[in-house]
Every structure is written in C-alpha cells, then in structure tokens.
PDB file of C-alpha atoms in Angstrom:
ATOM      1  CA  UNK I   1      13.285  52.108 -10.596  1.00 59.00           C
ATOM      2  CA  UNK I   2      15.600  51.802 -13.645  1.00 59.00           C
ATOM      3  CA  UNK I   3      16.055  48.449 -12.633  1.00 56.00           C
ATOM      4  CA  UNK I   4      12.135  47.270 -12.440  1.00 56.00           C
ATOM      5  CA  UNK I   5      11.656  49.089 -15.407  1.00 56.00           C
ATOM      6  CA  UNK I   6       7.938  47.403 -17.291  1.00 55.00           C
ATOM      7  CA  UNK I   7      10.394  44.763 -19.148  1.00 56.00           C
ATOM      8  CA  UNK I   8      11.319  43.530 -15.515  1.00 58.00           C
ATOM      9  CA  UNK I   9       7.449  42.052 -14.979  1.00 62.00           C
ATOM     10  CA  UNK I  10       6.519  39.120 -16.633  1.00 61.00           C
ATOM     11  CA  UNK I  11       3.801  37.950 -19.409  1.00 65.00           C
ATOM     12  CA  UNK I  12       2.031  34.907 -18.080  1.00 77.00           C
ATOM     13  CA  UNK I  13      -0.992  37.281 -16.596  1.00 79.00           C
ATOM     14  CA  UNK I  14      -3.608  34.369 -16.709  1.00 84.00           C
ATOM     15  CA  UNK I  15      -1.342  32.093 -14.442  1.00 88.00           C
ATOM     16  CA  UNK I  16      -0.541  34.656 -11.627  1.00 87.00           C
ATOM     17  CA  UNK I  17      -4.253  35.220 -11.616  1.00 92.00           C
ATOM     18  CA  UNK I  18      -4.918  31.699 -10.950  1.00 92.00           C
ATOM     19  CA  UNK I  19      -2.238  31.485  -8.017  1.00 90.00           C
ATOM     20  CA  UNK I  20      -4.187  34.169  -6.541  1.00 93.00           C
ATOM     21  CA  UNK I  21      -7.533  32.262  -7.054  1.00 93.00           C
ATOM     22  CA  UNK I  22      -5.963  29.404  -5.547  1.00 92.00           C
ATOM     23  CA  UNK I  23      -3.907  31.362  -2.592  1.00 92.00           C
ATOM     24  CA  UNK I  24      -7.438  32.807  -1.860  1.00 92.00           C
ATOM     25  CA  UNK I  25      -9.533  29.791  -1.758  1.00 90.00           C
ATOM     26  CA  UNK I  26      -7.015  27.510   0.222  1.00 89.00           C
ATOM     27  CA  UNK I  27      -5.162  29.607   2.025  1.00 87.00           C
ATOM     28  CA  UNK I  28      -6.673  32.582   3.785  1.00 87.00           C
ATOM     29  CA  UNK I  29      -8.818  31.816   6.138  1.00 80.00           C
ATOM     30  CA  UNK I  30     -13.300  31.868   5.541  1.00 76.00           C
ATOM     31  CA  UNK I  31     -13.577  33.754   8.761  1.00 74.00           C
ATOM     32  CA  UNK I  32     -13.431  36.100   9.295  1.00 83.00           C
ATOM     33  CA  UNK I  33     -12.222  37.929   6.409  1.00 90.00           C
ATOM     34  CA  UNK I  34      -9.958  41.027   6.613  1.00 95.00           C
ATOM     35  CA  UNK I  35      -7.290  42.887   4.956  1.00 97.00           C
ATOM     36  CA  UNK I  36      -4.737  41.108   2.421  1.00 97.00           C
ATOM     37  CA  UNK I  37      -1.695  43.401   1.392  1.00 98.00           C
ATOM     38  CA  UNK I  38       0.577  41.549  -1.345  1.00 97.00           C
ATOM     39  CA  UNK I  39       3.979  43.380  -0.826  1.00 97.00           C
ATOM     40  CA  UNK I  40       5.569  43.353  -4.794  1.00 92.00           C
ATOM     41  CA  UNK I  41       2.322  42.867  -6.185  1.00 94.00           C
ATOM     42  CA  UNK I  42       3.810  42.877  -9.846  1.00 90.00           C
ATOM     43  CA  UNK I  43       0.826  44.316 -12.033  1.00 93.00           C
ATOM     44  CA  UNK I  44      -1.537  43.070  -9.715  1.00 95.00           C
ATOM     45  CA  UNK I  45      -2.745  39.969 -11.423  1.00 95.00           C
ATOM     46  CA  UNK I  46      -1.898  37.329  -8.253  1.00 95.00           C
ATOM     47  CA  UNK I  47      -3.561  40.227  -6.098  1.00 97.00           C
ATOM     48  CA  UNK I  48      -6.715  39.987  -8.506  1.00 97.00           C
ATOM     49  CA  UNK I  49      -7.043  36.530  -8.112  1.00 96.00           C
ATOM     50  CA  UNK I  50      -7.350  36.759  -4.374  1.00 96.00           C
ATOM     51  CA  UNK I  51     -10.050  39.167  -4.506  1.00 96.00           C
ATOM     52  CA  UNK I  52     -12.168  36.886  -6.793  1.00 95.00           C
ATOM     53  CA  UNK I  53     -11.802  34.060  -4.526  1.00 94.00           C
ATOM     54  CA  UNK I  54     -11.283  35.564  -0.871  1.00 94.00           C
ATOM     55  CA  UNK I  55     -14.213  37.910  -0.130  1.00 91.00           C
ATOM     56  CA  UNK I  56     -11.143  39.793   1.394  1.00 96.00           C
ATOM     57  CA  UNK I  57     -10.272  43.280   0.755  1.00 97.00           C
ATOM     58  CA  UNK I  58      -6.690  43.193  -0.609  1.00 98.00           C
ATOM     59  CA  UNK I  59      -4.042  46.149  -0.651  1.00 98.00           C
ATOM     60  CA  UNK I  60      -0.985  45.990  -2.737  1.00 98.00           C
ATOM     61  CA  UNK I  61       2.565  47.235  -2.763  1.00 97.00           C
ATOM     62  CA  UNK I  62       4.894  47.680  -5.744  1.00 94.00           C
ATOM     63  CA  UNK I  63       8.251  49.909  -6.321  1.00 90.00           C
ATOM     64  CA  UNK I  64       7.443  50.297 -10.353  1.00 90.00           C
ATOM     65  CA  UNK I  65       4.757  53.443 -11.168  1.00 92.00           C
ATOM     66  CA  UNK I  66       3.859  51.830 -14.315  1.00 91.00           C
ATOM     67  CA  UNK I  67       3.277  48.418 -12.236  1.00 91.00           C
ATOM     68  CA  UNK I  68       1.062  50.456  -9.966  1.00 94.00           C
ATOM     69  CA  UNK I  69      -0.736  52.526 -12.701  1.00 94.00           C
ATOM     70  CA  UNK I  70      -1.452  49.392 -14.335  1.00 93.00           C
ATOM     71  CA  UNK I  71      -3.043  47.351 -11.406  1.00 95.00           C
ATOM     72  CA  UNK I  72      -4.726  50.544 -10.440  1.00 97.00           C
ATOM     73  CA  UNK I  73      -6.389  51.380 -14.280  1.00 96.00           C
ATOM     74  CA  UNK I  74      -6.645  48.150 -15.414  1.00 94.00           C
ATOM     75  CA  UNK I  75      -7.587  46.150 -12.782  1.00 95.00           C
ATOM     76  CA  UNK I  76      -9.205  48.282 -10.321  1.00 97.00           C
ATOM     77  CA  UNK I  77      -6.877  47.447  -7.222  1.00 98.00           C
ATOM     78  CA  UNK I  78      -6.045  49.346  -4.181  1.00 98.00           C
ATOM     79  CA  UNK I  79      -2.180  49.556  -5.061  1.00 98.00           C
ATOM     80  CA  UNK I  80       0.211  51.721  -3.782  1.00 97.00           C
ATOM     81  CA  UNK I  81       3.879  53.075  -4.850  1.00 96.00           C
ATOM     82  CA  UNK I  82       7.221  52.706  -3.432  1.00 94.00           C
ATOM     83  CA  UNK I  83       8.914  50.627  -0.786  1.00 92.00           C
ATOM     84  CA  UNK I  84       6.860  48.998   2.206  1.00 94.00           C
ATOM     85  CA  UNK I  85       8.527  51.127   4.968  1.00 92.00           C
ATOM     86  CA  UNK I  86       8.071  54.558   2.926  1.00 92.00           C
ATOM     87  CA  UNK I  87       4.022  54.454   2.717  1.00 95.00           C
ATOM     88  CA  UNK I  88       3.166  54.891   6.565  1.00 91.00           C
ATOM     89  CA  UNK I  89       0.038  52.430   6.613  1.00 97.00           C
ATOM     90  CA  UNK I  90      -1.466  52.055  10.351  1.00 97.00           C
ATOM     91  CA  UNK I  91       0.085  50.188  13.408  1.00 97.00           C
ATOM     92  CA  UNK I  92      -2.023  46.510  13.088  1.00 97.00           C
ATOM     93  CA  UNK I  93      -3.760  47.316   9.935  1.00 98.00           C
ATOM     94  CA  UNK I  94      -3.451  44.006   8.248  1.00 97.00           C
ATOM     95  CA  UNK I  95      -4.656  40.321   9.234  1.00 96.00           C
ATOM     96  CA  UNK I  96      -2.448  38.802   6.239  1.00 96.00           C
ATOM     97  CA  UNK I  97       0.933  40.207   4.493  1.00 97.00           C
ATOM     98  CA  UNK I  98       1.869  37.906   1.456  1.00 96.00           C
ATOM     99  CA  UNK I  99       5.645  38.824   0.528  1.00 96.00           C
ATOM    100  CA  UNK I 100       6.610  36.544  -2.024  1.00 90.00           C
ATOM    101  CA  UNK I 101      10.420  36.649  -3.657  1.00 84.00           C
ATOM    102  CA  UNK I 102      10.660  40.169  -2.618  1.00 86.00           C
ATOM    103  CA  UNK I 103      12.994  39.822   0.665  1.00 87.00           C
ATOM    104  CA  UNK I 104      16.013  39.321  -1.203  1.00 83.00           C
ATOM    105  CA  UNK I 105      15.195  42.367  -3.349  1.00 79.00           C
ATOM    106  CA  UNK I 106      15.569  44.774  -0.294  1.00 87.00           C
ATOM    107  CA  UNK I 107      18.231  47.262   0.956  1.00 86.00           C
ATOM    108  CA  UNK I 108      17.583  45.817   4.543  1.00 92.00           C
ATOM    109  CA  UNK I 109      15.728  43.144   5.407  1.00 92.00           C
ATOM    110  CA  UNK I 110      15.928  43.571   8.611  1.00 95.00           C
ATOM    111  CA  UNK I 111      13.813  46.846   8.907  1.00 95.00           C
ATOM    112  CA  UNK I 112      11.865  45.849   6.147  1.00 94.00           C
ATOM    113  CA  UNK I 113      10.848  42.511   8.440  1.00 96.00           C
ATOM    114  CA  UNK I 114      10.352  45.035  11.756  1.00 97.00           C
ATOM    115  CA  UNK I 115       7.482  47.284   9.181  1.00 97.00           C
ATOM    116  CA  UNK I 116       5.590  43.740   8.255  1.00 97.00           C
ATOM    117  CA  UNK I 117       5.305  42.987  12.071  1.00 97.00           C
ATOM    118  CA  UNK I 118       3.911  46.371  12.720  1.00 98.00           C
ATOM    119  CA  UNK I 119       1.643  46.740  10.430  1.00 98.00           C
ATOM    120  CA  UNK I 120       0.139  43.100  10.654  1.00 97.00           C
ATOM    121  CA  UNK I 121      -2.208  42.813  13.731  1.00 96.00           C
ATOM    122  CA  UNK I 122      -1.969  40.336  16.713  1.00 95.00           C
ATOM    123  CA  UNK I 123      -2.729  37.104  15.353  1.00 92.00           C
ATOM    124  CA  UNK I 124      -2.074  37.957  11.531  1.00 94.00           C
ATOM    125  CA  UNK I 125      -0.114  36.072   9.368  1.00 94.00           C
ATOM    126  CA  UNK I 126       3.102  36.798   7.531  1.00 95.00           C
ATOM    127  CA  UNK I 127       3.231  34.602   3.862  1.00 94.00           C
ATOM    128  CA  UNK I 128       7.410  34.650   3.350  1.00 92.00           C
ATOM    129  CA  UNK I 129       8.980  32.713   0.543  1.00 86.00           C
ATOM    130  CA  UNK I 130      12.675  33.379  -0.282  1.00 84.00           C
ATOM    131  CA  UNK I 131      14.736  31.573  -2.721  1.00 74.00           C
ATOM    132  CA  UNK I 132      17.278  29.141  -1.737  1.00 61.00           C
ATOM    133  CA  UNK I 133      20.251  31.267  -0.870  1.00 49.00           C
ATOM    134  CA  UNK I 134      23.054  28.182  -1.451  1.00 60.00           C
ATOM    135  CA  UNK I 135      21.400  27.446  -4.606  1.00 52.00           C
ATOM    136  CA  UNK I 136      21.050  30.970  -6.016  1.00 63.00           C
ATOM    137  CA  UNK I 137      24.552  32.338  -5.154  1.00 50.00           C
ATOM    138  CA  UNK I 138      26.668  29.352  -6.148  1.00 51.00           C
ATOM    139  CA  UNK I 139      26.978  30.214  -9.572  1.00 55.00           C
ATOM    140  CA  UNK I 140      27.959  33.607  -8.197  1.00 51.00           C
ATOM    141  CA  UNK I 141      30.545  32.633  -5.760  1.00 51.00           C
ATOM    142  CA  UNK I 142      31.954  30.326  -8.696  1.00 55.00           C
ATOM    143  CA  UNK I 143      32.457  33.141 -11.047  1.00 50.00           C
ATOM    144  CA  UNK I 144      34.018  35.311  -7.935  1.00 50.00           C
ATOM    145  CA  UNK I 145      36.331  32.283  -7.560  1.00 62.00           C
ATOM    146  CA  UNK I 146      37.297  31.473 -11.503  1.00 64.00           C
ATOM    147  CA  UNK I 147      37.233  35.822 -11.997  1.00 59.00           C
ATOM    148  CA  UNK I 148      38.766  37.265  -8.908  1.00 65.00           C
ATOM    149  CA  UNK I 149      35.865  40.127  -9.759  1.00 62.00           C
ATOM    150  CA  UNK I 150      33.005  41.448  -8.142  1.00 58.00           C
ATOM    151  CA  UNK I 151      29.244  40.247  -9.533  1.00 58.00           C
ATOM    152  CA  UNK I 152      26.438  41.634  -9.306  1.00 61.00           C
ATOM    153  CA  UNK I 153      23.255  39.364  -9.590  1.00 58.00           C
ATOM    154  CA  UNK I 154      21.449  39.844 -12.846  1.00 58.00           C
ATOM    155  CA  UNK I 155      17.862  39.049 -11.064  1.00 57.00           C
ATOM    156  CA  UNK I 156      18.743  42.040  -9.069  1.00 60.00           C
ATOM    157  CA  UNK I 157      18.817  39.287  -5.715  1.00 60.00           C
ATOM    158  CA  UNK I 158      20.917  41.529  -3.092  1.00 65.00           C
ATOM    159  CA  UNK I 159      20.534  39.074  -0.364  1.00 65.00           C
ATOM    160  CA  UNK I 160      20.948  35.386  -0.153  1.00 74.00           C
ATOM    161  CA  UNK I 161      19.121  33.552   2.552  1.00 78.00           C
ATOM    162  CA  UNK I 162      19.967  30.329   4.279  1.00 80.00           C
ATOM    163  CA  UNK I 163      17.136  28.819   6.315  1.00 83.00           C
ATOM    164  CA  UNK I 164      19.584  29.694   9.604  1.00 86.00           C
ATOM    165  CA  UNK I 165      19.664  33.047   8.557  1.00 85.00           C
ATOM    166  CA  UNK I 166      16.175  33.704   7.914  1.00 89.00           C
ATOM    167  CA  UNK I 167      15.054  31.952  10.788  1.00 91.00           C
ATOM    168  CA  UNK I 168      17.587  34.683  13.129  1.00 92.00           C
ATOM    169  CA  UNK I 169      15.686  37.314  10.679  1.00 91.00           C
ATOM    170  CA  UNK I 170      12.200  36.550  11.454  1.00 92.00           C
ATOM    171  CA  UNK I 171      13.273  35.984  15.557  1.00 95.00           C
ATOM    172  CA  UNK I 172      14.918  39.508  15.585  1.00 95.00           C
ATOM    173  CA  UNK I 173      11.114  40.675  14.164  1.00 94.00           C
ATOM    174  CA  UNK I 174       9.263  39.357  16.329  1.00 95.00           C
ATOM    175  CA  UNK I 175       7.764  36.625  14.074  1.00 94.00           C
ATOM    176  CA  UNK I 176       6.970  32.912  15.225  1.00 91.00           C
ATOM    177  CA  UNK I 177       7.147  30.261  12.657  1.00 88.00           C
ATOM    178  CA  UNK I 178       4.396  27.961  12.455  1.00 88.00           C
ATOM    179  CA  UNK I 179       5.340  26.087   8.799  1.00 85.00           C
ATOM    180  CA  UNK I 180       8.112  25.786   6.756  1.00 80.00           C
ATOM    181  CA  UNK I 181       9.285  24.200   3.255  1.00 76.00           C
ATOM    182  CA  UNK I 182      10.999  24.101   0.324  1.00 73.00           C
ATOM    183  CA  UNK I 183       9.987  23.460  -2.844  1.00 65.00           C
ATOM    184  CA  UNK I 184      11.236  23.624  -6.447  1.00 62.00           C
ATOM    185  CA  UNK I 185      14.112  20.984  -5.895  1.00 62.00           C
ATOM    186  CA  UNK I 186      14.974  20.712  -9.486  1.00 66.00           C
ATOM    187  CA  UNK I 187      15.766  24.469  -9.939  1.00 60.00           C
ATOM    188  CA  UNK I 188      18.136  24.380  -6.776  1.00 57.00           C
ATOM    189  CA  UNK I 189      20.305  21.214  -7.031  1.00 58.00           C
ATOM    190  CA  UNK I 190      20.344  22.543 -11.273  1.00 63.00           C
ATOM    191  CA  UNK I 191      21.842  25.544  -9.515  1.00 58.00           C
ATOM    192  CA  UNK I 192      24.491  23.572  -7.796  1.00 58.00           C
ATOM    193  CA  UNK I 193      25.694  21.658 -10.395  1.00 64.00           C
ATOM    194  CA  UNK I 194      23.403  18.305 -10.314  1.00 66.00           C
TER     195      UNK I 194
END
C-alpha cells in the first residue's frame, strides 16, 4: 500500500479512457455480452471506457483504497479493494479478465494465475500482457554485476517474465494460448543497450 500510494497512478486520464473505448469496441466480443473484470484497474478510467463502448457490465480490481474510492465516487464503477485472490468472487463468474502489467507486480504469480482460471467461466478469455522480462531486468542485472549489491526495481516489477516462462505459467493454470505478441520494440532493445 505504501508503495501504490495516489502518486504511484498516473495523469493522462483522457487516454486510458480511450484505450478502454477502443479495448471495448474491438476487442470484446458483440455477443453476447457478459462480465468484464479489469484486475489493477488504476482509478478506473480504462475500465470506464469499456463500459461506454461494450454494453458489458465491468468489475474492477485495485490494491490502492484511494484508487478504489476514486473509481467508485467519481466514476461510478463496480471496484473492489485488495489483491485478486483475497476478494472471494464466484467459481466461473467472469466471461473476460483483462490483467494488464499487473503479473509482475505479484507475490506469486502462480496462484494469482490458478484464481483468474477459476473465476473466468468455460470459454472466457484471459487478456495478459507482461513486460519484456530480458529487457526490463538488464539494467538490473548490470548494476548487480558493476555493484556486487542487491536492487530492488524502482517500478516495484518483482517478477521478470520470459515468453518460456510465462508460457510454463499459463500451462501450470490451466490456460490455452490462442495469440501472442510483442509490441513496444523501441522501449525494449533501448533497455538493452541499442
């Protein structure tokens, strides 16, 4: 909590709304609609943009109270706090789970991945994105090297994923996966030295 403190959550309101107008219209399915849950929902504004768009009734997640009272006051959202395993929802109660750059914020991904697949019905689909784990620990490892001290990442990033990794992740949960990518090139090989 001290570390997701309100200073944590970004500005730029207007364009996380828009994502979630455009992750509404393009992305979740006409028909039929059904329950969205947007695990780290932030102060709700991508989660808001999904409503306008989807038709869908949306659910949100986030570990910050004033995150939640926010997106709950301001915005009028469903959103609950804490972490995703603590707040008991129902076996299958989802069709969608959108968990964007939250994975390799978690004390165990593992059990965290086990709670998405129970709460998401037959047939739903899981929405993961992960940074690049090469990319964002190499400056890391280099200070370790140069140092010869522990570091602690300062994006509070406990876990660094390779796509081997996260693939034995998601097989261990009982997820399938039916598309994979990577995007934001620039950012990564920057990351590496290029």
């Amino acid at each position: 909590n001290e570390f997701y403190s309100p200073h944590y959550y970004g500005s730029d309101w207007y364009k996380h709304e828009g994502q979630g107008r455009a992750f509404g219209s393009a992305m979740l399915p006409r028909t039929p609609k059904g329950r969205f849950l947007d695990v780290g929902c932030s102060l709700g504004f991508f989660l808001d943009g999904v409503r306008q768009t989807s038709g869908w009734q949306v659910y949100g997640v986030e570990i910050s109270p004033e995150a939640v009272s926010f997106a709950r006051k301001s915005l009028g959202l469903d959103v609950r706090c804490g972490n995703l395993e603590s707040l008991d929802y129902a076996d299958s109660f989802f069709d969608y789970l959108h968990v964007n750059n939250v994975l390799e914020h978690v004390t165990d991904p593992l059990a965290f991945l086990k709670e998405c697949r129970r709460i998401l019905c037959p047939g739903g689909r899981l929405y993961l994105s992960v940074p690049n784990g090469l990319a964002e620990s190499a400056g890391l490892l280099r200070y370790y090297k140069l140092e010869k001290e522990p570091v602690r990442a300062r994006n509070g990033h406990l876990f660094f994923f390779s796509q081997t990794g996260l693939q034995i992740l998601l097989q261990k949960s009982r997820f399938m996966i039916v598309y994979s990518r990577t995007y934001g090139i620039r950012r990564g090989l920057r990351a590496l030295g290029y």
